[in-house]
Coordinates of C-alpha atoms in Angstrom, one line a residue:
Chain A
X1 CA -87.5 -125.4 13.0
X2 CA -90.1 -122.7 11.6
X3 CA -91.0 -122.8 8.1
X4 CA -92.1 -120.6 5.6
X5 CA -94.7 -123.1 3.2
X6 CA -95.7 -121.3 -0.2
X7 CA -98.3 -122.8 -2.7
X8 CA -99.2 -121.7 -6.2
X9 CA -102.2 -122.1 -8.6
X10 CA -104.1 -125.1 -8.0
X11 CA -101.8 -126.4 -5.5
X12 CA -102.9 -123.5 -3.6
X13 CA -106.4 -124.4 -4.8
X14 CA -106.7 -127.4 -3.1
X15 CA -104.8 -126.9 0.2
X16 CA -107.1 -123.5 0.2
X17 CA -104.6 -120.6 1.7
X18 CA -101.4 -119.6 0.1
X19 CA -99.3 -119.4 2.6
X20 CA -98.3 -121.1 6.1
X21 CA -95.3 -120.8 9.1
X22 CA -95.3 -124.2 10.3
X23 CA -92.8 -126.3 13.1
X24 CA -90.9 -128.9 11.3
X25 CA -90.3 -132.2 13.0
X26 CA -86.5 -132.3 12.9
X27 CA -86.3 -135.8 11.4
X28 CA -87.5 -133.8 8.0
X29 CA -84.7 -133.3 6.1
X30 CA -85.4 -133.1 2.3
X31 CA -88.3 -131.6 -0.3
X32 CA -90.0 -135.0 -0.6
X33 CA -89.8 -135.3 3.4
X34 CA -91.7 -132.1 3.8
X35 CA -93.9 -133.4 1.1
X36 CA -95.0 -136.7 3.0
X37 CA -95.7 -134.8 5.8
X38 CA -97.5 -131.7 4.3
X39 CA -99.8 -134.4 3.2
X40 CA -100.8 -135.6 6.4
X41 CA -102.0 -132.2 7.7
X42 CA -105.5 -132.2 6.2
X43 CA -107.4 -133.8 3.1
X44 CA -106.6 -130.3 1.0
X45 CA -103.3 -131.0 1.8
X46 CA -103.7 -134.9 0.8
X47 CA -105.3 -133.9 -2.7
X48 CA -102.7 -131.2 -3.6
X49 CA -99.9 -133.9 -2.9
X50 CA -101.5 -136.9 -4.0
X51 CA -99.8 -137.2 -7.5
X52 CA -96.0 -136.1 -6.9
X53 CA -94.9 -135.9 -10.1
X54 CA -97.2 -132.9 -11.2
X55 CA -95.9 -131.0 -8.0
X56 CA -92.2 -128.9 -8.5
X57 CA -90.7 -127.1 -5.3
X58 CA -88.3 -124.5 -4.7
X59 CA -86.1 -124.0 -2.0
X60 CA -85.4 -119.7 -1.2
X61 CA -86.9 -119.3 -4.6
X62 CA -85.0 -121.5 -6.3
X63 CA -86.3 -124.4 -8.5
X64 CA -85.1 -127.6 -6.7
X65 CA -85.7 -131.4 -7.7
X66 CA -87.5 -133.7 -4.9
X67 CA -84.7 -135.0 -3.6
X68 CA -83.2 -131.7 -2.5
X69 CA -82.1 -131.3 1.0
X70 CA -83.3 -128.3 3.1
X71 CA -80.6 -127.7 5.5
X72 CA -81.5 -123.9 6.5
X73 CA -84.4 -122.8 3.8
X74 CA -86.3 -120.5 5.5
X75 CA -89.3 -120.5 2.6
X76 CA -89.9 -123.6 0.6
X77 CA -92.9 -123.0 -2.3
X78 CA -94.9 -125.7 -4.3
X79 CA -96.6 -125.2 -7.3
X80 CA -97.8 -127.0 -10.6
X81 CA -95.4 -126.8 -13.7
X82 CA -95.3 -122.9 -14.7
X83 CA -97.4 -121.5 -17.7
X84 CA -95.9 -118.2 -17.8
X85 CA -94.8 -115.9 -21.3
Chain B
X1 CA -84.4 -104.1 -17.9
X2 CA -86.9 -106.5 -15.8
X3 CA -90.0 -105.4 -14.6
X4 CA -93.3 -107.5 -13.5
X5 CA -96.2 -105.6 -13.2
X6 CA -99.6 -106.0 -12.3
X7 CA -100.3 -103.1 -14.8
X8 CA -101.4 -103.0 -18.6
X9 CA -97.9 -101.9 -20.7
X10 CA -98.0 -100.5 -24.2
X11 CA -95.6 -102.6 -26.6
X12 CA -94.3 -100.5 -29.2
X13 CA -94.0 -97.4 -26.6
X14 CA -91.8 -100.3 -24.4
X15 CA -90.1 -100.9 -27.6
X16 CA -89.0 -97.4 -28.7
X17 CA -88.2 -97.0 -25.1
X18 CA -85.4 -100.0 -25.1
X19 CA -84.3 -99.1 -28.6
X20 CA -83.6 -95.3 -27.2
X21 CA -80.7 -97.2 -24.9
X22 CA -79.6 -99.0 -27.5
X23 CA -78.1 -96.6 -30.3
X24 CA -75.7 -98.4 -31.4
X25 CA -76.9 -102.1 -32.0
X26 CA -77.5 -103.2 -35.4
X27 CA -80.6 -104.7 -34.8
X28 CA -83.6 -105.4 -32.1
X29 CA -85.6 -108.4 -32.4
X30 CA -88.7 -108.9 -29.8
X31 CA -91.5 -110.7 -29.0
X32 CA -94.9 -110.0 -27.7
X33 CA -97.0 -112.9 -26.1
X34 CA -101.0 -111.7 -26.0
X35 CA -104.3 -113.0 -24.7
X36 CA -106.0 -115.3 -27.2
X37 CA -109.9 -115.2 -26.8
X38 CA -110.0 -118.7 -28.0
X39 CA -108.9 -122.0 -26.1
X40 CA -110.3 -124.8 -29.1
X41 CA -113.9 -124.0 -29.0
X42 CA -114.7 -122.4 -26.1
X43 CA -114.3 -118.6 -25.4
X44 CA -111.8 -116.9 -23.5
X45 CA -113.0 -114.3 -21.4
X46 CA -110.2 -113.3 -18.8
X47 CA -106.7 -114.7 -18.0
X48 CA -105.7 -114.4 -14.5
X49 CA -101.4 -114.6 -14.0
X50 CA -100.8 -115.8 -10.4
X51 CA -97.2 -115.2 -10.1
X52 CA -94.3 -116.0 -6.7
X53 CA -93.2 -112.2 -6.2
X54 CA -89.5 -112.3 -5.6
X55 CA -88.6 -115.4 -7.0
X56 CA -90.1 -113.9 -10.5
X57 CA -87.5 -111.1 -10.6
X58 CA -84.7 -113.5 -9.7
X59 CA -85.4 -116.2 -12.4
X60 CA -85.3 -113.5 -15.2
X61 CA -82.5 -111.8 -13.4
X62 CA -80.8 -115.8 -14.0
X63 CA -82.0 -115.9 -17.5
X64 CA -80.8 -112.7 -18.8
X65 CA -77.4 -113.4 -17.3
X66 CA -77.3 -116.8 -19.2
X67 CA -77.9 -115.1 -22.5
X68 CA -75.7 -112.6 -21.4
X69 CA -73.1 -115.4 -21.2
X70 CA -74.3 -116.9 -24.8
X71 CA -74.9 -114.0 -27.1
X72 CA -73.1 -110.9 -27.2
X73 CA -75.8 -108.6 -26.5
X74 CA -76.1 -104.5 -26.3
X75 CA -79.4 -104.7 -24.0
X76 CA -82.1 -107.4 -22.8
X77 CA -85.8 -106.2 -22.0
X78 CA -88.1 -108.6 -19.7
X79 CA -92.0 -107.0 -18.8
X80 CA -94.1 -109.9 -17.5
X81 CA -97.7 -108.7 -16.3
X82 CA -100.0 -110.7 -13.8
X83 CA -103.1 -110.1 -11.9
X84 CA -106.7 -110.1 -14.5
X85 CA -105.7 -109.8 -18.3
X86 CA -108.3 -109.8 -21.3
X87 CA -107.9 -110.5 -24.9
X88 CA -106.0 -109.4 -26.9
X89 CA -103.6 -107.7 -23.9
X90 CA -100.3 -108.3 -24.0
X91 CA -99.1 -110.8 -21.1
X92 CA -95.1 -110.6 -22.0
X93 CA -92.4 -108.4 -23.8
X94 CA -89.3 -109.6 -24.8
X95 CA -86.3 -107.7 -26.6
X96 CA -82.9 -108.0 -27.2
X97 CA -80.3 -105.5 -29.1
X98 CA -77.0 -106.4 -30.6
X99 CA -74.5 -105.7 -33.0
X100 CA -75.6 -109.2 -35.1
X101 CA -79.3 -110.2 -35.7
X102 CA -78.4 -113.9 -35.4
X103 CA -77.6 -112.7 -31.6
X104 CA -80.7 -110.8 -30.9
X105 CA -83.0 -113.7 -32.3
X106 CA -81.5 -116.2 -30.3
X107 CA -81.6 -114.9 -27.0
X108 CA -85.0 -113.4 -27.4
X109 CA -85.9 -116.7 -28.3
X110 CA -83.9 -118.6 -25.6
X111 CA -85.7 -115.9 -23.5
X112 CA -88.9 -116.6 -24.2
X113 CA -88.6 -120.7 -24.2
X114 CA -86.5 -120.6 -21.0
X115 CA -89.3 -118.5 -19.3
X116 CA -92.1 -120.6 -20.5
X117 CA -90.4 -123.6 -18.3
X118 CA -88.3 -121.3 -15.7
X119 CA -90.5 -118.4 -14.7
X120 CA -93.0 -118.5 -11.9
X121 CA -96.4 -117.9 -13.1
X122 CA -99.5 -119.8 -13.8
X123 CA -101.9 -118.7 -16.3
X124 CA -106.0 -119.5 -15.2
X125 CA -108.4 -118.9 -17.9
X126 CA -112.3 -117.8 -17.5
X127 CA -114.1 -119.9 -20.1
X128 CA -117.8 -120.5 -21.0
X129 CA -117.1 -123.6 -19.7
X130 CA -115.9 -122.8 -16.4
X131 CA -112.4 -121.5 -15.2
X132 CA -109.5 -123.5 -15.7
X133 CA -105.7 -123.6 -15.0
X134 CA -103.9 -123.9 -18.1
X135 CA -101.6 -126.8 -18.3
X136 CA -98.2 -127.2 -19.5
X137 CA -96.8 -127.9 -22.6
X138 CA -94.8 -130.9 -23.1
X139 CA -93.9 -128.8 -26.3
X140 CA -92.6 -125.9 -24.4
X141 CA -90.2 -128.3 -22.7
X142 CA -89.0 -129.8 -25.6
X143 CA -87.9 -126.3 -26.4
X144 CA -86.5 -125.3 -23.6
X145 CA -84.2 -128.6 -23.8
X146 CA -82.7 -127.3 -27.3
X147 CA -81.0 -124.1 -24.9
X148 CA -79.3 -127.4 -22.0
X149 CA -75.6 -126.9 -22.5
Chain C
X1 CA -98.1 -105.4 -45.7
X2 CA -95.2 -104.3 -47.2
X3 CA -94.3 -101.0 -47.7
X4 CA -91.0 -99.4 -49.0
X5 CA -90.8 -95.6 -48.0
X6 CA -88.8 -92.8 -47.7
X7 CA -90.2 -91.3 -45.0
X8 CA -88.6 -92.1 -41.3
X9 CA -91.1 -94.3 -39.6
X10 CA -92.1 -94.9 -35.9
X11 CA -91.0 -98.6 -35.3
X12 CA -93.3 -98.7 -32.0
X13 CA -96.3 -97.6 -33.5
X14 CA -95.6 -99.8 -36.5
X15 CA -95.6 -102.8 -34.3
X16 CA -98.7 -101.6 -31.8
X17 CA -100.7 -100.8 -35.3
X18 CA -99.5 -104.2 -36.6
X19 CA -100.9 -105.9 -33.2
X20 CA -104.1 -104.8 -33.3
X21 CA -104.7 -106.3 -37.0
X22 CA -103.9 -109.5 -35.4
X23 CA -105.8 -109.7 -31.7
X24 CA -106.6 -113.7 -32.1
X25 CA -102.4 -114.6 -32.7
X26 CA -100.5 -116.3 -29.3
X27 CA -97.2 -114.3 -30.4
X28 CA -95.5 -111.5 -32.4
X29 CA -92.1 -111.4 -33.4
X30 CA -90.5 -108.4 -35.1
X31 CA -87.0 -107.3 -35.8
X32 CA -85.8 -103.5 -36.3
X33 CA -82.5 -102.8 -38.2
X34 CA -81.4 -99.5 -37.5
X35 CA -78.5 -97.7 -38.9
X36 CA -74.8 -98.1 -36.7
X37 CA -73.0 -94.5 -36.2
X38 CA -69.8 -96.5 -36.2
X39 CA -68.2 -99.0 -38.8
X40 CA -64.9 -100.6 -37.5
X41 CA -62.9 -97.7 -35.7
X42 CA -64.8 -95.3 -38.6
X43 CA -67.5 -93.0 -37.8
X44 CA -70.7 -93.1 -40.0
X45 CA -72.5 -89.6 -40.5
X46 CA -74.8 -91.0 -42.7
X47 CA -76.4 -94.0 -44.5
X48 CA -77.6 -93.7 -48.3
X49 CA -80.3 -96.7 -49.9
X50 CA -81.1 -96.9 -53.1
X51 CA -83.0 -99.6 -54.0
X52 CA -84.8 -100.6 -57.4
X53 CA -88.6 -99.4 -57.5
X54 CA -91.0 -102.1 -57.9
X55 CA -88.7 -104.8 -57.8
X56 CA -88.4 -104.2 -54.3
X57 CA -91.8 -104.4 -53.6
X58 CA -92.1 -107.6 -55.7
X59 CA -89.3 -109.6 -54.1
X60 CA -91.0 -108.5 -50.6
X61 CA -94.6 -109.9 -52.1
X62 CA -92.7 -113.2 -53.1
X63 CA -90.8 -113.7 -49.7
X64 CA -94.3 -113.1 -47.8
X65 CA -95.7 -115.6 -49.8
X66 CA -93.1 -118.5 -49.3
X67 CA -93.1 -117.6 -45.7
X68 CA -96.6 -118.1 -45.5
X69 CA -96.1 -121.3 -47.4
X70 CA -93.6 -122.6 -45.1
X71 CA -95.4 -121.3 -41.2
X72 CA -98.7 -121.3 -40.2
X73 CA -99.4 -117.5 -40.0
X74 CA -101.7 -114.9 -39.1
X75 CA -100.2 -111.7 -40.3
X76 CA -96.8 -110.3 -42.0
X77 CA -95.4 -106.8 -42.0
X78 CA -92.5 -105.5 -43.5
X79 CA -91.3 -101.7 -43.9
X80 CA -88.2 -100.8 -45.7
X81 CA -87.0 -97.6 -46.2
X82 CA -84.7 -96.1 -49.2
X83 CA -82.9 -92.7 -49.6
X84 CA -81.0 -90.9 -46.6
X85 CA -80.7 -92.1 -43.0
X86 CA -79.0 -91.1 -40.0
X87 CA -77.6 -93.0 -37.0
X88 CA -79.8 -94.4 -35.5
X89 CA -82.5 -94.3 -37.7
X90 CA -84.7 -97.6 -38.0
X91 CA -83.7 -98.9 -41.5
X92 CA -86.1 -101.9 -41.5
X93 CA -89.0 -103.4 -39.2
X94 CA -90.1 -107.1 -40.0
X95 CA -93.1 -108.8 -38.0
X96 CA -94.6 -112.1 -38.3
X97 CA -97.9 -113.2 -35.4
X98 CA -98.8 -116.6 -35.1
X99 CA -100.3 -119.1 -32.8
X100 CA -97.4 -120.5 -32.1
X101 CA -94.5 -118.5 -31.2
X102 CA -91.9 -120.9 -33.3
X103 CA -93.8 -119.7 -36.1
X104 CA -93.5 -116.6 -35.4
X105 CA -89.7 -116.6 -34.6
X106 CA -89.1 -118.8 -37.7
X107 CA -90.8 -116.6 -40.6
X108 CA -89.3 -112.7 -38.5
X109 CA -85.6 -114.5 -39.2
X110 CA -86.4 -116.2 -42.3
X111 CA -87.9 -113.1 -44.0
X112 CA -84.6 -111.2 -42.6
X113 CA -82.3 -113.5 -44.1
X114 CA -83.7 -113.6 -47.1
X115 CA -84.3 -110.0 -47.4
X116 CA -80.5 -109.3 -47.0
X117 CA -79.4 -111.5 -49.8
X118 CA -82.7 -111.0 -52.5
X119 CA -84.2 -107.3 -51.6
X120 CA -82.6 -104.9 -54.1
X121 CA -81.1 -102.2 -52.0
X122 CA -77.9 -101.1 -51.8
X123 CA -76.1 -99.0 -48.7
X124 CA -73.7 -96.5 -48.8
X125 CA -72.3 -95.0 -46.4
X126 CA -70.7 -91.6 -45.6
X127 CA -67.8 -92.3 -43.3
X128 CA -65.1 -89.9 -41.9
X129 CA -62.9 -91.6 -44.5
X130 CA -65.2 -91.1 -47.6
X131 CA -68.5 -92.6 -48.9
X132 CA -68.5 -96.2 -49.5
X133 CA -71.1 -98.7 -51.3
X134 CA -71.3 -101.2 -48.1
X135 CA -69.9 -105.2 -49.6
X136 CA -72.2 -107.8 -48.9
X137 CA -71.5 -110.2 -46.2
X138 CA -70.8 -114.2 -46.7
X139 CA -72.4 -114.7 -43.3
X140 CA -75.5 -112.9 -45.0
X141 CA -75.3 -115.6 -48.0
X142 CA -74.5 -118.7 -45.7
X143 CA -77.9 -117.7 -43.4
X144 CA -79.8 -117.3 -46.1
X145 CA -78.6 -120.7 -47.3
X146 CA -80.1 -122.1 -44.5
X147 CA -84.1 -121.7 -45.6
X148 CA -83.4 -123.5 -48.8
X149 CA -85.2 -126.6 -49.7
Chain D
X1 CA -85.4 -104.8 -80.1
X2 CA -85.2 -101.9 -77.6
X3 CA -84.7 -102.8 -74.0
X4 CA -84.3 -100.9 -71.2
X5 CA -81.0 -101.3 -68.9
X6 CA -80.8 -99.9 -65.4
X7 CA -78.0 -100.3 -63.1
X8 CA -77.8 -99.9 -59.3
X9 CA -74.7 -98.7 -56.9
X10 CA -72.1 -98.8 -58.0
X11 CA -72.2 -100.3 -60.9
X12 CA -74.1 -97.1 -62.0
X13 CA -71.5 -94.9 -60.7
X14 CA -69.1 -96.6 -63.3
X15 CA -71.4 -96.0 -66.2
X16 CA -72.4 -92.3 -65.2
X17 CA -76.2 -93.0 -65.3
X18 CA -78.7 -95.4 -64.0
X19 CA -80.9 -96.1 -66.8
X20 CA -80.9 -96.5 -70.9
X21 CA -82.8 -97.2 -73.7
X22 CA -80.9 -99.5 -75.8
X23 CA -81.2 -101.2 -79.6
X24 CA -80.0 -104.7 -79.5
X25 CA -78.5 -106.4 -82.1
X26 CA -80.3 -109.7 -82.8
X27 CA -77.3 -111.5 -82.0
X28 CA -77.5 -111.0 -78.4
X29 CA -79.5 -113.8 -76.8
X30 CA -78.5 -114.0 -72.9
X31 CA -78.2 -111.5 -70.1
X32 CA -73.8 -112.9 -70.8
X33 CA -74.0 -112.1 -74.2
X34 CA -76.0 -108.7 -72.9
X35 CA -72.7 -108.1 -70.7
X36 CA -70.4 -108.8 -73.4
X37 CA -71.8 -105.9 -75.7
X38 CA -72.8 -103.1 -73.4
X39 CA -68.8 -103.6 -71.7
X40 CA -68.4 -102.0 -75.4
X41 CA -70.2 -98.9 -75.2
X42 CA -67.9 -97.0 -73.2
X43 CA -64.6 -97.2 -71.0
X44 CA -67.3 -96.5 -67.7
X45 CA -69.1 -99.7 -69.4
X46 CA -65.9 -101.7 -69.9
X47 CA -65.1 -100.9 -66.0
X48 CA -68.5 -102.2 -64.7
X49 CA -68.4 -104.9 -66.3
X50 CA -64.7 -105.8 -65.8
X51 CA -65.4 -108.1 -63.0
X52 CA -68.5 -110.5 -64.0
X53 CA -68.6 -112.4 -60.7
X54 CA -69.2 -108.7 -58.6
X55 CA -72.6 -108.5 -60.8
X56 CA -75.7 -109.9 -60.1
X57 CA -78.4 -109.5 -63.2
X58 CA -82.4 -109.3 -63.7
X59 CA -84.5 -110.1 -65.8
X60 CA -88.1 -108.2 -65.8
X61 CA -87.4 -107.5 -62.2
X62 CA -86.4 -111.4 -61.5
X63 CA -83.4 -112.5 -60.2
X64 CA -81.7 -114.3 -62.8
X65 CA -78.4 -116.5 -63.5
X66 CA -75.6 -114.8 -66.0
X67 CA -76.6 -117.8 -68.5
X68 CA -80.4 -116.6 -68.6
X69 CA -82.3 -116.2 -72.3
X70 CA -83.5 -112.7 -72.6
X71 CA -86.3 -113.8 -75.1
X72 CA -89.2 -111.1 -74.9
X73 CA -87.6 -108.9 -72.1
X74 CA -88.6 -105.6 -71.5
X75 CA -86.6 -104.4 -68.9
X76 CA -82.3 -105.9 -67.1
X77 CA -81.3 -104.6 -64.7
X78 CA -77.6 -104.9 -63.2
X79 CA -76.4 -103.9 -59.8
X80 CA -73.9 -105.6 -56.9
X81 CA -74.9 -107.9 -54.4
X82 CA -77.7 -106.7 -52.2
X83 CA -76.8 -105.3 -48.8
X84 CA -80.2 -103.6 -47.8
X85 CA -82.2 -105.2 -44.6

C-alpha cells in the first residue's frame, strides 16, 4: 500500500522534508500504527515522534484521533497542535 | 467567502467589499487578527504561517457550515494569509452579516475560536532571540470547548 | 474616539484608520449597523435620527470609560450618525483592539448593547405605510441587562 | 427658577416643539412633579405625558428615574425609549 506522509511545522522540522510516498507493511492498520513505524525510519523521524501526545494526524485532510483506522487514506499528515487566526 | 492567500489584504476594503453583498443585514460584526511586534520582551520581527493547502479550505468550508447551522446568517467572510508576515499585518479577517447582532457576534466569534483549534496553520516567529514555533494555547481550547454541542 | 456626525461615513476606512492607531493590539473587533430597506413585509425608503446634542456624546464618553474599566484595552472607536439615511447606509460602526481577542469581542458587544438602550437617538422611519418613530425592543433591554453588575 | 425642557421623538411631535424656557413654580421638586405640571400647559402636553411609563427623563443630560430631585437643574429633557445603535 503506497502512502502519501505529510508533516507540518516542527514536525516537519525534525524529520527534515515535508513530504514522502512510502510502502506500507500491510500489518499497519491505524494512525498510531503508522506512527510506531514512522519512527523507526530514521533518528528525525524518532525525535518528531518521540512525545505522541504533542503530535495530531489527519486522515484525507481530516483531523482524526490516534486511534483512527486508515482503511484506504491515500494522504495521512502530522503536525503539532495548530496556531492559526 | 473563503479565501487563503499568500498575499497582503486590506481590511476595511475586504470589509466594504462583504458589506456590498449584504444589503439587507442589520448588522456586520468582524474581526481582524494582526502581527504583534512583541512576544513578552523580546522583538518580533517576522511571522512566517506554514499552512496544509487543501485541507485549509475544507476546515473553513466545515466551519462556516456549522455556523451556518447555528446562527441565522446573511453572509460569512473567511481570509487567512500565510507565507512571511510583519507587524502590524493582518494575518486573518473574519465577518459575519445578519438580520440580529447577537447572530453576527457569535458566529464571528465561534469563527475565530473554532479556527484557532481547527484550522491548519502554524505560526513561527523571528525573534531577537532566535526563531521559534509558537505554541498553543491551552486558553484557545478552552474556548473552543464553550462552541461542543 | 467618538464621534456623532451627520455626514455618511466610509465604515472600511473607519476601521483601516482605526487599525493603524493600534499596530501593537492581537485583535480588532468592530460591528456596523446599517439601515434595513425592509421592515416586516413593509418597505423602508428612508431612516430619520435625531438624537440629543451633547448628551450623546456624553453617554458615549461614559460607556468608553466603563468598558475600559471592565477589558483590558488598547483602543475604542465609535461613530454614530444622526439626521437622514438611506438603505443601506452604515448607521453605526463600533471597534474595540485588544491583546486578547475575548476582550475585544466582549467590549464591541458590550458597547452595542449598551448603546441601544442608553444613547439618546431615536429612529424613524419612512415606510410605504407612513413614517413611524421605531419602538424599542425588550430583547434590546434584556441584553443590555446582561453587562450589569 | 427658569429651566429649560427639551423633548425628543415623539414626544416632541405631541407638544409641537422640541425645546422651552420655562418658569417653575417653587412647588415643583422632582422630574414627577415636573410631569405633573407641564401635562398642564397644553392639550399636546396633556397627550405626551398621558402615558408616564412610555417616557424616560434627564436630568442635566443624565439619565434619571421619574422620582429624581431636580435641585439646581439647568436643563430636562424628555423623550421615548432609545432605539439608536
Amino acid at each position: 500500500m503506497s502512502l502519501t506522509v505529510l508533516y507540518f511545522a516542527w514536525v516537519k522540522d525534525k524529520i527534515g522534508r515535508g513530504e514522502e510516498t512510502l510502502s506500507l507493511p500491510a500489518s499497519i492498520t491505524t494512525v498510531s500504527g503508522l506512527m510506531d513505524w514512522l519512527a523507526t525510519l530514521s533518528p528525525g523521524h524518532a525525535a518528531a515522534f518521540s512525545d505522541r501526545r504533542m503530535i495530531k494526524a489527519a486522515v484525507d485532510q481530516q483531523h482524526v484521533d490516534h486511534g483512527t483506522a486508515l482503511n484506504g487514506a491515500r494522504e495521512v499528515a502530522f503536525f503539532p497542535p495548530v496556531t492559526g487566526g | 467567502m473563503i479565501r487563503v492567500q499568500r498575499e497582503p489584504f486590506d481590511p476595511g476594503a475586504e470589509l466594504n467589499a462583504f458589506m456590498a453583498t449584504v444589503p439587507k443585514s442589520g448588522g456586520i460584526a468582524s474581526f481582524v487578527g494582526q502581527v504583534r511586534d512583541f512576544k513578552g520582551d523580546d522583538t518580533v520581527h517576522a511571522m512566517t504561517l506554514e499552512h496544509y493547502p487543501g485541507m485549509a479550505e475544507r476546515e473553513f468550508a466545515a466551519l462556516t457550515e456549522d455556523a451556518r447551522g447555528r446562527w441565522a446568517l446573511d453572509g460569512l467572510l473567511i481570509i487567512h494569509r500565510y507565507g512571511e508576515l510583519r507587524p502590524p499585518e493582518p494575518i486573518v479577517l473574519v465577518a459575519a452579516a445578519a438580520a440580529h447582532r447577537a447572530d453576527a457576534f457569535a458566529a464571528c466569534e465561534f469563527l475565530m475560536d473554532w479556527l484557532k483549534t481547527k484550522a491548519p496553520f502554524w505560526k513561527k516567529e523571528a525573534l531577537d532571540s532566535g526563531e521559534a514555533w509558537v505554541a498553543a494555547s491551552a486558553d484557545d481550547d478552552a474556548r473552543a470547548d464553550r462552541w461542543k454541542k
